[in-house]
C-alpha positions as protocol buffer text, in pm:
chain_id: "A"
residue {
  index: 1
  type: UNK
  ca { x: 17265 y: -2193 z: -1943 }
}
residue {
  index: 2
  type: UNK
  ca { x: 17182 y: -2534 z: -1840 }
}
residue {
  index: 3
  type: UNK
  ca { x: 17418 y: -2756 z: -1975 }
}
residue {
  index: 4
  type: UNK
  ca { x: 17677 y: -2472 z: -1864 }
}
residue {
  index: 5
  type: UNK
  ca { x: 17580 y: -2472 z: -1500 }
}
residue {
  index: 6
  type: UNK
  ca { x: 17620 y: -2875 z: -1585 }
}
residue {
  index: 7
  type: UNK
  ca { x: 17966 y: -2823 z: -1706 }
}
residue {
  index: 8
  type: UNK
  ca { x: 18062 y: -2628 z: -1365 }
}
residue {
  index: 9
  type: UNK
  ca { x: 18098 y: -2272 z: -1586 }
}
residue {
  index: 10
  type: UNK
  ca { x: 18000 y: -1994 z: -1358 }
}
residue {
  index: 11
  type: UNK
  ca { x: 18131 y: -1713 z: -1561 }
}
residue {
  index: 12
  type: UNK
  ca { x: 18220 y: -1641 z: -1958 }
}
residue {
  index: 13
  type: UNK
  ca { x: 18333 y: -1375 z: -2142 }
}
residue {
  index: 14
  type: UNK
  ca { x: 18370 y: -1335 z: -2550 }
}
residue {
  index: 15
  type: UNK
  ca { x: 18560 y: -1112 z: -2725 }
}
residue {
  index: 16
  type: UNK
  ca { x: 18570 y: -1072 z: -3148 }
}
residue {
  index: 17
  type: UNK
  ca { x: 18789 y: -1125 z: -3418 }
}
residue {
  index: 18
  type: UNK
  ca { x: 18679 y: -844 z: -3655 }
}
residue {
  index: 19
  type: UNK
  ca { x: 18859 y: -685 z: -3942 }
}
residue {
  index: 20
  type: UNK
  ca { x: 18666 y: -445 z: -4187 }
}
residue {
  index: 21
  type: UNK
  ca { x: 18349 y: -453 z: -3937 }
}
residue {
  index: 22
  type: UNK
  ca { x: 18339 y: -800 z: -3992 }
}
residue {
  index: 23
  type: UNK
  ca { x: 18362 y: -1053 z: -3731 }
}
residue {
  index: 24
  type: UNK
  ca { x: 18553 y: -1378 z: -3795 }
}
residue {
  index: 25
  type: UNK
  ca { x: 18620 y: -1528 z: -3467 }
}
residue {
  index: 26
  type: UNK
  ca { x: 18566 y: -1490 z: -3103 }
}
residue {
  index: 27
  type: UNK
  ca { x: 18802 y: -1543 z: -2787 }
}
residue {
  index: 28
  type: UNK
  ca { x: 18583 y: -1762 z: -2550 }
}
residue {
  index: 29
  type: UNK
  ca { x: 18697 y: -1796 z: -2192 }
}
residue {
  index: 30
  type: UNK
  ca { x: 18543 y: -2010 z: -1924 }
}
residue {
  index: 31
  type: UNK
  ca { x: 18589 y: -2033 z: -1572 }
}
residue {
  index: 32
  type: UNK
  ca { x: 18465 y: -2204 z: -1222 }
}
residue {
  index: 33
  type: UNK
  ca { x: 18404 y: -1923 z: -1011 }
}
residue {
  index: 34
  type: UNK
  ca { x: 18186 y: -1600 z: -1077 }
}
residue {
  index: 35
  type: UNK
  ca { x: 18346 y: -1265 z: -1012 }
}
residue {
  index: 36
  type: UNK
  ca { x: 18652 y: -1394 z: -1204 }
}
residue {
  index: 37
  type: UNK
  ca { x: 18713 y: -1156 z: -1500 }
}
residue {
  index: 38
  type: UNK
  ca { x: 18762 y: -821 z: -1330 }
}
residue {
  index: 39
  type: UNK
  ca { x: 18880 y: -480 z: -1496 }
}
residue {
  index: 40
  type: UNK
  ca { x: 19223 y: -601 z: -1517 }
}
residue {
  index: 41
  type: UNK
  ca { x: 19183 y: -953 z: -1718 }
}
residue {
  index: 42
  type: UNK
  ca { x: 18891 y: -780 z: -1934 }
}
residue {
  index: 43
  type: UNK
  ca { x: 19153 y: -482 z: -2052 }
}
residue {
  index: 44
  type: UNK
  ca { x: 19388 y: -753 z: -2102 }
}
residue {
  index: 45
  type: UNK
  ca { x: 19180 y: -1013 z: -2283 }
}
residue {
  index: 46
  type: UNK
  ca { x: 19012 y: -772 z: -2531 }
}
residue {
  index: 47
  type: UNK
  ca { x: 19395 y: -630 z: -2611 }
}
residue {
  index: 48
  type: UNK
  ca { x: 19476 y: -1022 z: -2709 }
}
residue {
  index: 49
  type: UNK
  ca { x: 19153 y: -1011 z: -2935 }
}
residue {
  index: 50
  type: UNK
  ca { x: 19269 y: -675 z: -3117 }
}
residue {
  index: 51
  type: UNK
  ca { x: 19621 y: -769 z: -3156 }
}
residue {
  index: 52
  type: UNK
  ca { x: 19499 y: -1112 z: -3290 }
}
residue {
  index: 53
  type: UNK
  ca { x: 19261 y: -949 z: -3538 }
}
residue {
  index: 54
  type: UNK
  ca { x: 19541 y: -717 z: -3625 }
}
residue {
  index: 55
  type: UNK
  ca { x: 19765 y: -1022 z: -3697 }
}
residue {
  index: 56
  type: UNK
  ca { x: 19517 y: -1189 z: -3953 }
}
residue {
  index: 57
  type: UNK
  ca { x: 19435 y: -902 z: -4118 }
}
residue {
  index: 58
  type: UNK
  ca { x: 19781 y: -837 z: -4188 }
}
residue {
  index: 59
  type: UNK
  ca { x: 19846 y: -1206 z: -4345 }
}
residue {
  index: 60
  type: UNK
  ca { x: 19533 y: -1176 z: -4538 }
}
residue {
  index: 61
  type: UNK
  ca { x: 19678 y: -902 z: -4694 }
}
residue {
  index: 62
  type: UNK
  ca { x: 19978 y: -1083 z: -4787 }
}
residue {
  index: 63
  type: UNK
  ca { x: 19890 y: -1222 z: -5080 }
}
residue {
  index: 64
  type: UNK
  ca { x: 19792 y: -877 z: -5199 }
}
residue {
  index: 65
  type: UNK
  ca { x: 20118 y: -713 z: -5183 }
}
residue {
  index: 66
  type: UNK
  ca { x: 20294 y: -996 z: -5396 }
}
């Protein structure tokens, strides 16, 4: 928390790569104001995350299908 208050980062949020209830990756995003990420952004960020897990789940079963 300290070196983040250092860095000027007021609010985060995470959100997970996962494919077969295993997590890969995460989405961080940083900002420099609290009270940043409402309902909106949240709904919208976490959509990114699926549709990005969905992506490299589907090329990791490329190979598969050849």
């Amino acid at each position: 928390r300290e070196l983040a208050e250092r860095a000027g980062i007021k609010a985060s949020a995470v959100f997970v790569f996962s494919f077969g209830g295993v997590v890969f990756g995460t989405l961080n995003v940083y900002a420099d104001e609290t009270n940043v990420f409402m309902e909106n952004e949240v709904a919208l960020l976490k959509e990114l995350a699926m549709n990005i897990s969905f992506g490299l789940e589907f090329l990791a079963e490329v190979p598969k299908r050849s």
